[in-house]
Coordinates of C-alpha atoms in Angstrom, one line a residue:
Chain U
X1 CA -40.9 51.5 -14.0
X2 CA -42.3 49.3 -11.3
X3 CA -39.4 47.8 -9.2
X4 CA -41.2 44.4 -9.0
X5 CA -41.5 44.3 -12.8
X6 CA -37.8 45.0 -13.2
X7 CA -36.9 42.4 -10.6
X8 CA -39.0 39.5 -11.8
X9 CA -38.3 40.3 -15.5
X10 CA -34.6 40.2 -14.8
X11 CA -35.0 36.7 -13.3
X12 CA -37.2 35.1 -15.9
X13 CA -38.0 36.8 -19.2
X14 CA -34.8 38.8 -19.4
X15 CA -32.6 36.2 -17.7
X16 CA -29.0 37.4 -18.1
X17 CA -27.5 34.0 -18.9
X18 CA -30.3 32.2 -20.6
X19 CA -31.8 35.0 -22.7
X20 CA -28.8 37.3 -23.3
X21 CA -26.2 34.4 -23.0
X22 CA -23.9 36.5 -20.9
X23 CA -21.7 34.8 -18.2
X24 CA -21.7 31.5 -20.0
X25 CA -18.1 30.5 -19.1
X26 CA -18.6 30.1 -15.3
X27 CA -22.2 28.9 -16.0
X28 CA -20.8 25.9 -17.8
X29 CA -17.6 25.3 -15.7
X30 CA -19.0 25.7 -12.2
X31 CA -22.3 23.9 -12.7
X32 CA -21.2 20.4 -11.9
X33 CA -22.2 20.5 -8.2
X34 CA -25.3 22.2 -6.7
X35 CA -23.6 23.5 -3.6
X36 CA -20.7 25.0 -5.6
X37 CA -23.1 26.5 -8.1
X38 CA -25.1 28.1 -5.4
X39 CA -22.0 29.6 -3.8
X40 CA -20.7 30.9 -7.1
X41 CA -24.2 32.3 -7.9
X42 CA -24.2 34.2 -4.5
X43 CA -20.7 35.6 -5.2
X44 CA -21.7 36.7 -8.7
X45 CA -24.9 38.3 -7.2
X46 CA -22.8 40.2 -4.6
X47 CA -20.4 41.5 -7.2
X48 CA -23.2 42.5 -9.5
X49 CA -25.0 44.5 -6.9
X50 CA -21.7 46.0 -5.6
X51 CA -20.6 46.9 -9.1
X52 CA -23.8 48.7 -9.9
X53 CA -23.8 50.4 -6.5
X54 CA -20.4 51.9 -7.3
X55 CA -20.4 52.3 -11.0
X56 CA -23.7 54.1 -11.2
X57 CA -22.5 57.1 -9.2
X58 CA -19.2 57.0 -11.0
X59 CA -21.0 57.3 -14.3
X60 CA -23.3 60.1 -13.3
X61 CA -21.2 62.0 -10.9
X62 CA -17.7 61.7 -12.4
X63 CA -17.7 60.5 -16.0
X64 CA -20.6 62.6 -17.3
X65 CA -19.8 65.9 -15.6
X66 CA -16.2 65.7 -16.9
X67 CA -17.4 64.6 -20.3
X68 CA -15.3 61.4 -20.1
X69 CA -17.9 58.8 -21.0
X70 CA -15.4 57.2 -23.4
X71 CA -13.6 55.9 -20.3
X72 CA -16.8 54.1 -19.2
X73 CA -15.6 50.5 -20.2
X74 CA -12.1 51.0 -18.7
X75 CA -13.4 52.5 -15.5
X76 CA -16.1 49.9 -15.0
X77 CA -13.7 47.0 -15.6
X78 CA -11.2 48.4 -13.2
X79 CA -13.9 48.8 -10.5
X80 CA -15.2 45.3 -11.1
X81 CA -11.7 43.8 -10.8
X82 CA -11.1 45.7 -7.6
X83 CA -14.5 44.7 -6.2
X84 CA -13.8 41.0 -7.0
X85 CA -10.5 41.3 -5.1
X86 CA -12.3 42.7 -2.0
X87 CA -15.1 40.2 -2.2
X88 CA -12.5 37.4 -2.4
X89 CA -10.7 38.7 0.7
X90 CA -14.0 39.1 2.6
X91 CA -15.3 35.6 1.6
X92 CA -11.8 34.1 2.4
X93 CA -11.8 35.7 5.8
X94 CA -15.4 35.4 7.0
X95 CA -17.0 32.7 4.9
X96 CA -14.3 30.1 4.9
X97 CA -16.5 27.2 3.9
X98 CA -17.8 29.1 0.9
X99 CA -14.3 30.2 0.0
X100 CA -13.2 26.6 0.0
X101 CA -16.0 25.7 -2.4
X102 CA -15.7 28.6 -4.9
X103 CA -12.4 30.3 -4.0
X104 CA -10.7 29.1 -7.1
X105 CA -13.5 30.4 -9.3
X106 CA -13.8 33.8 -7.7
X107 CA -11.3 35.6 -9.9
X108 CA -13.3 34.3 -12.9
X109 CA -16.0 36.7 -11.9
X110 CA -13.7 39.6 -13.0
X111 CA -14.0 38.4 -16.6
X112 CA -17.6 37.4 -16.3
X113 CA -19.3 39.5 -19.0
X114 CA -22.7 39.3 -17.2
X115 CA -21.3 41.7 -14.5
X116 CA -20.3 44.3 -17.1
X117 CA -23.6 43.5 -19.0
X118 CA -25.7 44.4 -16.0
X119 CA -24.2 47.8 -15.4
X120 CA -24.3 48.6 -19.2
X121 CA -27.9 47.6 -19.5
X122 CA -28.7 49.9 -16.5
X123 CA -27.1 52.8 -18.3
X124 CA -28.7 52.1 -21.7
X125 CA -32.2 51.8 -20.1
X126 CA -31.7 54.9 -18.1
X127 CA -32.5 53.3 -14.7
X128 CA -32.4 55.3 -11.6
X129 CA -30.0 54.3 -8.8
X130 CA -32.6 52.2 -7.0
X131 CA -33.9 50.7 -10.2
X132 CA -30.3 49.8 -11.2
X133 CA -29.8 48.1 -7.8
X134 CA -33.0 46.1 -8.1
X135 CA -32.1 45.2 -11.7
X136 CA -28.7 43.9 -10.6
X137 CA -30.3 42.0 -7.7
X138 CA -32.8 40.4 -10.2
X139 CA -30.1 39.5 -12.6
X140 CA -28.0 38.0 -9.8
X141 CA -31.0 35.9 -8.7
X142 CA -31.7 34.9 -12.3
X143 CA -28.1 33.8 -12.7
X144 CA -28.4 31.7 -9.5
X145 CA -31.6 30.1 -10.6
X146 CA -30.1 29.2 -14.0
X147 CA -26.8 27.8 -12.7
X148 CA -28.5 25.8 -9.8
X149 CA -31.0 24.4 -12.2
X150 CA -28.2 23.5 -14.6
X151 CA -26.3 21.8 -11.7
X152 CA -29.4 19.8 -10.7
X153 CA -29.9 18.6 -14.3
X154 CA -26.2 17.7 -14.7
X155 CA -26.4 15.7 -11.5
X156 CA -29.2 13.6 -13.0
X157 CA -27.1 13.3 -16.2
X158 CA -24.5 11.2 -14.4
X159 CA -26.9 8.3 -14.7
X160 CA -27.9 9.1 -18.3
X161 CA -26.5 7.4 -21.4
X162 CA -25.0 10.2 -23.5
X163 CA -23.4 9.7 -26.9
X164 CA -19.6 10.0 -26.6
X165 CA -19.3 13.2 -28.8
X166 CA -21.9 15.0 -26.8
X167 CA -20.5 14.3 -23.4
X168 CA -19.3 17.2 -21.2
X169 CA -19.7 20.7 -22.8
X170 CA -21.8 19.5 -25.7
X171 CA -24.7 18.2 -23.7
X172 CA -24.4 21.2 -21.3
X173 CA -24.9 23.6 -24.2
X174 CA -27.9 21.7 -25.5
X175 CA -29.4 21.8 -22.0
X176 CA -28.7 25.5 -21.8
X177 CA -30.5 26.0 -25.1
X178 CA -33.5 23.9 -23.9
X179 CA -33.6 25.9 -20.6
X180 CA -33.5 29.1 -22.6
X181 CA -36.5 28.0 -24.6
X182 CA -38.3 27.1 -21.4
X183 CA -37.6 30.6 -19.9
X184 CA -38.9 32.2 -23.1
X185 CA -42.3 30.6 -22.2
X186 CA -42.6 33.3 -19.5
X187 CA -42.4 36.1 -22.1
X188 CA -46.1 36.8 -22.1
X189 CA -46.1 37.2 -18.4
X190 CA -43.7 40.0 -17.8
X191 CA -41.3 42.0 -19.9
X192 CA -38.9 44.9 -19.7
Chain H
X1 CA -4.6 68.7 -26.8
X2 CA -3.3 68.3 -23.3
X3 CA -6.4 70.0 -21.8
X4 CA -8.6 67.6 -23.8
X5 CA -7.1 64.5 -22.2
X6 CA -6.3 66.0 -18.8
X7 CA -9.6 65.1 -17.1
X8 CA -9.3 61.5 -18.4
X9 CA -5.8 61.2 -17.0
X10 CA -6.9 62.8 -13.6
X11 CA -9.9 60.5 -13.4
X12 CA -7.9 57.3 -14.2
X13 CA -5.0 58.2 -11.9
X14 CA -7.3 59.2 -9.0
X15 CA -9.5 56.1 -9.4
X16 CA -6.5 53.8 -9.6
X17 CA -5.0 55.5 -6.5
X18 CA -8.2 55.2 -4.5
X19 CA -8.6 51.5 -5.5
X20 CA -5.0 50.7 -4.7
X21 CA -5.3 52.3 -1.2
X22 CA -8.6 50.4 -0.5
X23 CA -7.0 47.1 -1.7
X24 CA -3.9 47.7 0.3
X25 CA -5.9 48.4 3.5
X26 CA -8.3 45.4 2.8
X27 CA -5.4 43.1 2.3
X28 CA -3.6 44.3 5.4
X29 CA -6.6 43.7 7.7
X30 CA -8.5 40.9 5.9
X31 CA -5.5 39.0 4.7
X32 CA -3.7 38.9 8.0
X33 CA -4.0 35.6 10.0
X34 CA -1.3 36.1 12.6
X35 CA 1.2 33.4 13.6
X36 CA -0.1 29.8 13.2
X37 CA 1.6 26.7 14.6
X38 CA 2.0 23.7 12.3
X39 CA 2.4 20.5 14.2
X40 CA 3.7 17.5 12.2
X41 CA 2.4 14.6 14.2
X42 CA 4.8 12.0 12.8
X43 CA 7.9 14.3 13.3
X44 CA 7.3 16.4 16.4
X45 CA 10.8 17.8 16.2
X46 CA 9.9 19.5 13.0
X47 CA 6.8 21.5 14.3
X48 CA 7.1 25.2 13.8
X49 CA 5.2 28.5 13.9
X50 CA 4.7 30.6 10.7
X51 CA 2.8 33.6 9.5
X52 CA -0.7 32.4 8.3
X53 CA -2.3 33.2 4.9
X54 CA 0.0 31.1 2.7
X55 CA -0.3 27.7 1.3
X56 CA 0.8 24.7 3.4
X57 CA 3.1 23.5 0.6
X58 CA 5.1 26.7 0.4
X59 CA 5.5 26.8 4.2
X60 CA 6.7 23.2 4.3
X61 CA 9.1 23.9 1.4
X62 CA 10.5 26.8 3.4
X63 CA 11.1 24.4 6.3
X64 CA 13.0 22.1 3.9
X65 CA 10.2 19.5 3.8
X66 CA 10.1 19.0 0.0
X67 CA 6.7 17.7 -1.1
X68 CA 6.7 16.4 -4.7
X69 CA 5.0 18.5 -7.3
X70 CA 5.0 18.7 -11.1
X71 CA 2.4 21.4 -11.6
X72 CA 4.1 24.2 -9.7
X73 CA 1.4 24.2 -7.0
X74 CA -1.6 24.5 -9.3
X75 CA -3.4 21.5 -7.7
X76 CA -3.5 19.4 -10.9
X77 CA -0.7 16.8 -10.5
X78 CA -2.0 15.5 -7.1
X79 CA 1.5 14.6 -5.8
X80 CA 1.7 16.9 -2.7
X81 CA -0.5 14.7 -0.5
X82 CA -0.4 15.1 3.2
X83 CA -2.8 14.1 6.0
X84 CA -4.4 17.1 7.7
X85 CA -5.8 16.0 11.1
X86 CA -7.0 19.4 12.2
X87 CA -7.3 23.0 10.9
X88 CA -7.4 22.3 7.2
X89 CA -10.9 23.4 6.4
X90 CA -13.2 21.9 3.8
X91 CA -11.8 20.0 0.8
X92 CA -11.7 22.2 -2.4
X93 CA -13.4 21.1 -5.6
X94 CA -10.0 21.1 -7.3
X95 CA -8.7 18.6 -4.8
X96 CA -11.6 16.3 -5.4
X97 CA -10.3 15.7 -8.9
X98 CA -7.1 14.3 -7.6
X99 CA -8.3 12.5 -4.4
X100 CA -10.5 9.4 -4.2
X101 CA -13.4 9.3 -1.7
X102 CA -11.4 6.9 0.5
X103 CA -8.4 9.4 0.6
X104 CA -10.7 12.3 1.4
X105 CA -12.3 10.2 4.2
X106 CA -8.7 9.5 5.5
X107 CA -8.2 13.3 5.7
X108 CA -5.7 13.4 2.8
X109 CA -5.3 16.8 1.3
X110 CA -3.2 18.5 -1.4
X111 CA -0.8 20.7 0.5
X112 CA -0.7 23.3 -2.4
X113 CA -4.4 23.9 -2.0
X114 CA -4.6 24.1 1.8
X115 CA -4.3 27.7 3.1
X116 CA -3.0 28.2 6.6
X117 CA -5.6 30.1 8.5
X118 CA -5.2 28.6 12.0
X119 CA -3.1 26.2 14.0
X120 CA -2.8 22.9 12.1
X121 CA -1.9 19.3 12.9
X122 CA -0.7 17.3 9.9
X123 CA 1.2 14.1 9.0
X124 CA 3.6 14.0 6.1
X125 CA 4.5 10.6 4.4
X126 CA 7.7 9.2 5.9
X127 CA 9.6 9.1 2.6
X128 CA 9.0 12.8 2.2
X129 CA 10.4 13.6 5.6
X130 CA 13.6 11.9 4.4
X131 CA 13.7 13.8 1.1
X132 CA 16.5 16.4 0.7
X133 CA 17.8 18.9 -1.8
X134 CA 20.8 17.7 -3.8
X135 CA 23.2 19.4 -6.1
X136 CA 24.3 17.0 -8.8
X137 CA 26.7 17.0 -11.7
X138 CA 25.8 15.4 -15.1
X139 CA 28.6 12.9 -15.7
X140 CA 27.2 10.9 -18.6
X141 CA 24.3 11.2 -21.2
X142 CA 23.6 8.1 -23.2
X143 CA 21.2 7.7 -26.1
X144 CA 19.1 4.6 -25.3
X145 CA 16.7 5.2 -28.2
X146 CA 16.1 8.1 -30.6
X147 CA 13.6 9.6 -28.1
X148 CA 15.2 8.3 -24.8
X149 CA 18.2 9.4 -22.9
X150 CA 19.8 7.9 -19.9
X151 CA 21.4 10.6 -17.7
X152 CA 23.9 9.7 -15.0
X153 CA 24.2 12.2 -12.1
X154 CA 27.0 12.3 -9.5
X155 CA 25.8 13.8 -6.3
X156 CA 27.9 16.8 -5.1
X157 CA 26.1 18.2 -2.0
X158 CA 25.1 16.0 -0.1
X159 CA 27.3 13.4 -1.7
X160 CA 25.1 10.4 -0.8
X161 CA 21.4 9.6 -1.3
X162 CA 19.9 6.8 0.6
X163 CA 17.1 5.4 -1.5
X164 CA 15.1 2.3 -2.3
X165 CA 14.9 0.8 -5.8
X166 CA 11.7 2.1 -7.4
X167 CA 11.8 5.5 -5.9
X168 CA 11.9 8.8 -7.9
X169 CA 13.4 12.2 -7.7
X170 CA 12.2 15.7 -8.6
X171 CA 14.3 17.6 -11.0
X172 CA 14.3 21.4 -10.9
X173 CA 14.2 22.9 -14.3
X174 CA 16.8 25.8 -14.5
X175 CA 15.4 29.3 -14.7
X176 CA 11.9 28.2 -13.8
X177 CA 10.1 27.3 -10.6
X178 CA 9.0 24.0 -12.1
X179 CA 9.8 20.5 -11.0
X180 CA 9.4 17.3 -12.9
X181 CA 9.5 13.7 -11.5
X182 CA 11.8 11.0 -12.9
X183 CA 12.3 7.5 -11.6
X184 CA 15.7 6.4 -10.6
X185 CA 16.9 3.5 -12.8
X186 CA 20.1 2.8 -10.9
X187 CA 20.3 0.6 -7.8
X188 CA 20.9 1.8 -4.2
X189 CA 24.2 -0.1 -4.2
X190 CA 26.0 3.1 -5.3
X191 CA 24.4 5.9 -3.4
X192 CA 26.8 8.5 -4.7
X193 CA 25.3 8.6 -8.2
X194 CA 21.9 8.0 -9.8
X195 CA 20.7 7.3 -13.3
X196 CA 17.5 8.7 -14.8
X197 CA 15.6 7.8 -18.0
X198 CA 14.2 10.8 -19.8
X199 CA 11.8 10.3 -22.7
X200 CA 11.4 13.2 -25.1
X201 CA 7.9 14.6 -24.9
X202 CA 7.4 17.1 -27.8
X203 CA 6.9 20.5 -26.2
X204 CA 7.6 19.2 -22.7
X205 CA 9.3 21.8 -20.6
X206 CA 11.7 19.4 -18.8
X207 CA 12.2 16.7 -21.4
X208 CA 13.0 19.2 -24.1
X209 CA 15.5 20.8 -21.8
X210 CA 17.1 17.5 -20.9
X211 CA 17.3 16.4 -24.5
X212 CA 18.4 19.7 -26.1
X213 CA 20.2 21.8 -23.6
X214 CA 21.6 19.6 -20.9
X215 CA 25.3 18.7 -21.4
X216 CA 27.8 16.7 -19.5
X217 CA 29.4 18.6 -16.5
X218 CA 26.3 20.8 -16.1
X219 CA 25.0 21.1 -12.6
X220 CA 21.4 20.6 -11.7
X221 CA 19.3 20.5 -8.5
X222 CA 17.2 17.5 -7.5
X223 CA 14.9 16.8 -4.6
X224 CA 14.3 13.3 -3.3
X225 CA 14.1 10.5 -3.0
X226 CA 10.3 10.0 -3.0
X227 CA 7.8 7.2 -3.5
X228 CA 6.6 3.9 -2.1
X229 CA 6.8 1.9 -5.4
X230 CA 9.2 -0.5 -3.7
X231 CA 9.5 -4.2 -3.2
X232 CA 11.7 -4.2 0.0
X233 CA 9.0 -5.0 2.5
X234 CA 7.9 -8.1 0.5
X235 CA 11.2 -9.8 0.2
X236 CA 11.3 -11.3 3.7
X237 CA 7.9 -13.0 3.4
X238 CA 7.8 -16.8 3.6
X239 CA 6.7 -18.6 1.5
X240 CA 8.3 -16.5 -1.2
X241 CA 5.6 -14.4 -2.9
X242 CA 5.4 -14.0 -6.7
X243 CA 6.3 -10.5 -7.8
X244 CA 4.5 -9.3 -10.9
X245 CA 5.7 -6.1 -12.7
X246 CA 3.5 -4.5 -15.4
X247 CA 5.0 -1.6 -17.4
X248 CA 3.9 0.5 -20.2
X249 CA 6.5 2.3 -22.4
X250 CA 8.7 4.6 -20.3
X251 CA 7.0 3.2 -17.2
X252 CA 9.7 0.6 -17.2
X253 CA 12.1 3.1 -15.5
X254 CA 11.4 2.3 -11.8
X255 CA 11.1 -1.4 -12.6
X256 CA 14.6 -1.4 -14.2
X257 CA 15.9 -0.3 -10.8
X258 CA 13.8 -2.8 -8.9
X259 CA 14.8 -5.7 -11.2
X260 CA 18.5 -4.9 -11.0
X261 CA 18.3 -4.7 -7.3
X262 CA 16.4 -8.0 -7.0
X263 CA 19.0 -9.6 -9.3
X264 CA 21.9 -8.2 -7.2
X265 CA 20.2 -9.5 -4.0
X266 CA 19.9 -12.9 -5.8
X267 CA 16.3 -13.3 -4.6
X268 CA 14.6 -16.6 -5.4
X269 CA 11.0 -15.2 -5.9
X270 CA 9.2 -16.0 -9.1
X271 CA 9.1 -12.7 -11.1
X272 CA 6.9 -11.8 -14.0
X273 CA 7.5 -8.7 -16.2
X274 CA 4.7 -7.7 -18.5
X275 CA 5.9 -5.0 -20.8
X276 CA 3.7 -3.2 -23.3
X277 CA 4.3 -0.6 -25.9
X278 CA 3.0 0.4 -29.3
X279 CA 5.9 -0.9 -31.3
X280 CA 8.9 -3.2 -30.8
X281 CA 11.2 -0.1 -30.9
X282 CA 9.5 1.3 -27.8
X283 CA 10.1 -1.8 -25.7
X284 CA 13.3 -0.4 -24.2
X285 CA 15.9 -2.9 -22.9
X286 CA 13.9 -5.7 -24.7
X287 CA 17.0 -7.7 -25.6
X288 CA 18.4 -7.6 -22.0
X289 CA 15.1 -8.9 -20.5
X290 CA 14.8 -11.6 -23.2
X291 CA 18.3 -12.8 -22.4
X292 CA 17.6 -12.8 -18.7
X293 CA 14.3 -14.7 -19.1
X294 CA 16.3 -17.4 -20.9
X295 CA 18.8 -17.7 -18.0
X296 CA 16.5 -19.3 -15.4
X297 CA 13.0 -20.3 -14.4
X298 CA 12.5 -17.6 -11.9
X299 CA 12.1 -14.7 -14.4
X300 CA 9.4 -14.6 -17.0
X301 CA 9.3 -11.8 -19.5
X302 CA 6.0 -11.2 -21.4
X303 CA 6.4 -8.3 -23.9
X304 CA 3.4 -7.1 -26.0
X305 CA 3.0 -4.6 -28.8
X306 CA -0.3 -3.0 -29.7
X307 CA 0.4 -2.0 -33.3
X308 CA 1.4 -4.9 -35.5
X309 CA 1.6 -2.5 -38.5
X310 CA 5.0 -1.3 -37.3
X311 CA 6.6 -4.7 -37.0
X312 CA 5.2 -7.5 -39.1
X313 CA 7.8 -10.0 -37.8
X314 CA 6.6 -9.8 -34.2
X315 CA 6.0 -13.2 -32.6
X316 CA 5.0 -12.2 -29.1
X317 CA 1.8 -11.1 -27.5
X318 CA -0.3 -8.6 -29.4
X319 CA -2.7 -6.1 -27.9
X320 CA -2.8 -3.6 -25.0
X321 CA -0.9 -4.9 -22.0
X322 CA -4.0 -5.1 -19.8
X323 CA -5.6 -7.6 -22.2
X324 CA -2.4 -9.7 -22.0
X325 CA -2.4 -9.5 -18.2
X326 CA -6.1 -10.6 -18.3
X327 CA -5.0 -14.0 -19.7
X328 CA -2.9 -14.9 -16.7
X329 CA -4.0 -15.8 -13.3
X330 CA -1.9 -15.9 -10.2
X331 CA -2.3 -17.3 -6.6
X332 CA -4.4 -14.6 -4.8
X333 CA -2.7 -14.7 -1.4
X334 CA 0.9 -14.8 -2.5
X335 CA 1.2 -12.5 -5.5
X336 CA 2.0 -8.8 -5.4
X337 CA 1.7 -6.4 -8.4
X338 CA 3.6 -3.2 -9.4
X339 CA 2.1 -1.3 -12.3
X340 CA 3.7 1.7 -13.9
X341 CA 3.0 3.6 -17.1
X342 CA 0.6 6.2 -18.6
X343 CA -2.6 6.9 -16.6
X344 CA -4.9 5.1 -19.1
X345 CA -2.7 2.0 -19.1
X346 CA -2.4 1.9 -15.3
X347 CA -6.1 2.3 -14.7
X348 CA -6.9 -0.3 -17.3
X349 CA -4.5 -2.8 -15.7
X350 CA -5.9 -2.1 -12.2
X351 CA -9.4 -2.6 -13.5
X352 CA -8.4 -6.0 -14.8
X353 CA -6.6 -7.0 -11.6
X354 CA -9.6 -5.8 -9.5
X355 CA -11.9 -7.8 -11.7
X356 CA -9.8 -10.9 -11.0
X357 CA -10.3 -10.2 -7.3
X358 CA -6.7 -9.6 -6.1
X359 CA -6.5 -7.8 -2.7
X360 CA -6.2 -4.0 -3.0
X361 CA -3.2 -4.0 -0.7
X362 CA -1.3 -6.3 -3.1
X363 CA -1.5 -3.7 -5.9
X364 CA 1.0 -0.9 -6.3
X365 CA 0.6 1.7 -9.0
X366 CA 2.6 4.6 -10.3
X367 CA 1.2 6.6 -13.2
X368 CA 2.5 9.7 -15.1

């Protein structure tokens, strides 16, 4: 499959958060500020690409030859957790300002189901190594686009009059649903 | 059977081993910040060098500079405030929840959230530099109300605590690393023992311990004294200023100490005490303050309850205490306010006082 199709479809028509509703927890909790959302999105993208880069060879060169696919979930999750630890250390050391902004949320990436979702989609769809990396990159960018857009909308919401019961999570979920409907509008353009 | 699961075991063990080695190496090289010098600008003799990579709060704690905290360093209580002049990095999103814009602009940080990466220059509030760790013996536990106990502690080591009326201590909950803050209700006249008021909070870690498990003759560890919720610096002002105390429920605790202290000092200031609670039963020490308000013209006691259903014979003010305070006006230049109680009550009262236009530096607040 064309790499460009995989990349752009992962951003818009198959957006990991708005179409598959994966990774909703940090999408809601870290979308209060645009800068923080962007930093979190970049960290998620880095972990997505890194996870696919490591888990793809683990699947095809270790688990399958030894007939141990049933360990797939356990192995993938262990690798994701370790990768998040390393990303946290690297960000803490070399990207201090970014760490100050998203440091507290970084461990959340370990339990971000969109990370596991991306590698599992790659396996189910039988992508090659390069296709998997491009798909992970597209999903990461799609996640960034979604969370930054949400943060921008929530910034405007500070000046809106919202009924008491809908304030906070309630209005955020409604906005996410409206954004998802908007992204579905791209479905005639490109699809996986 | 063993042969069937052998590859899985080998894969998992090998993978775990490789990951553990990678993480160990990464932590050793990426997590090492070397020695960092912490300079406390308002106490130069207490500057020191420590290994970087840890939180500022834990390092200060190690150096016996006990910052107050009730969340165990999770960054939610907002008590461990210090001023970081240099080397603190950017303010974390979590800190912004506890710090106002003015505080952030004044370089205030939460020490539990500041990681030491480089040499730092900080200032610690003066009262915290004076705080010490005390071992204390429980000598008396009195039931003030069904849900309120007054606990008297005799200080063992050190044997004397120099404190101001209105300050508080942190109590270490045994077998945990948690601390909880309680205002001292006794006066500084007897520095060898202190009294604390402890209200039972259902499910509360410390209050349940204090109500259910703590007995006379038990020993506990306390840190303190802390806080600037004091009247001392306003007592010498001429002409005598009016002192207004506004308490909600158990927020009367520090005010009890202050009022006793003012009474002992025989000050001639005009004093108002606004005291709000849901029911008459929750207006602790009501009778004592009613009696005192009848003794002279200097002390005015204005109690209020918000729920008339629980006491139909109530003759005093009705409503939340901020609505009662709203009815009174005081002379702007010579009135000082101390507000203590639950967060919603304190913020509501401060909103009322701000709307009346009282100067910000005349308002003192302590919320829990």
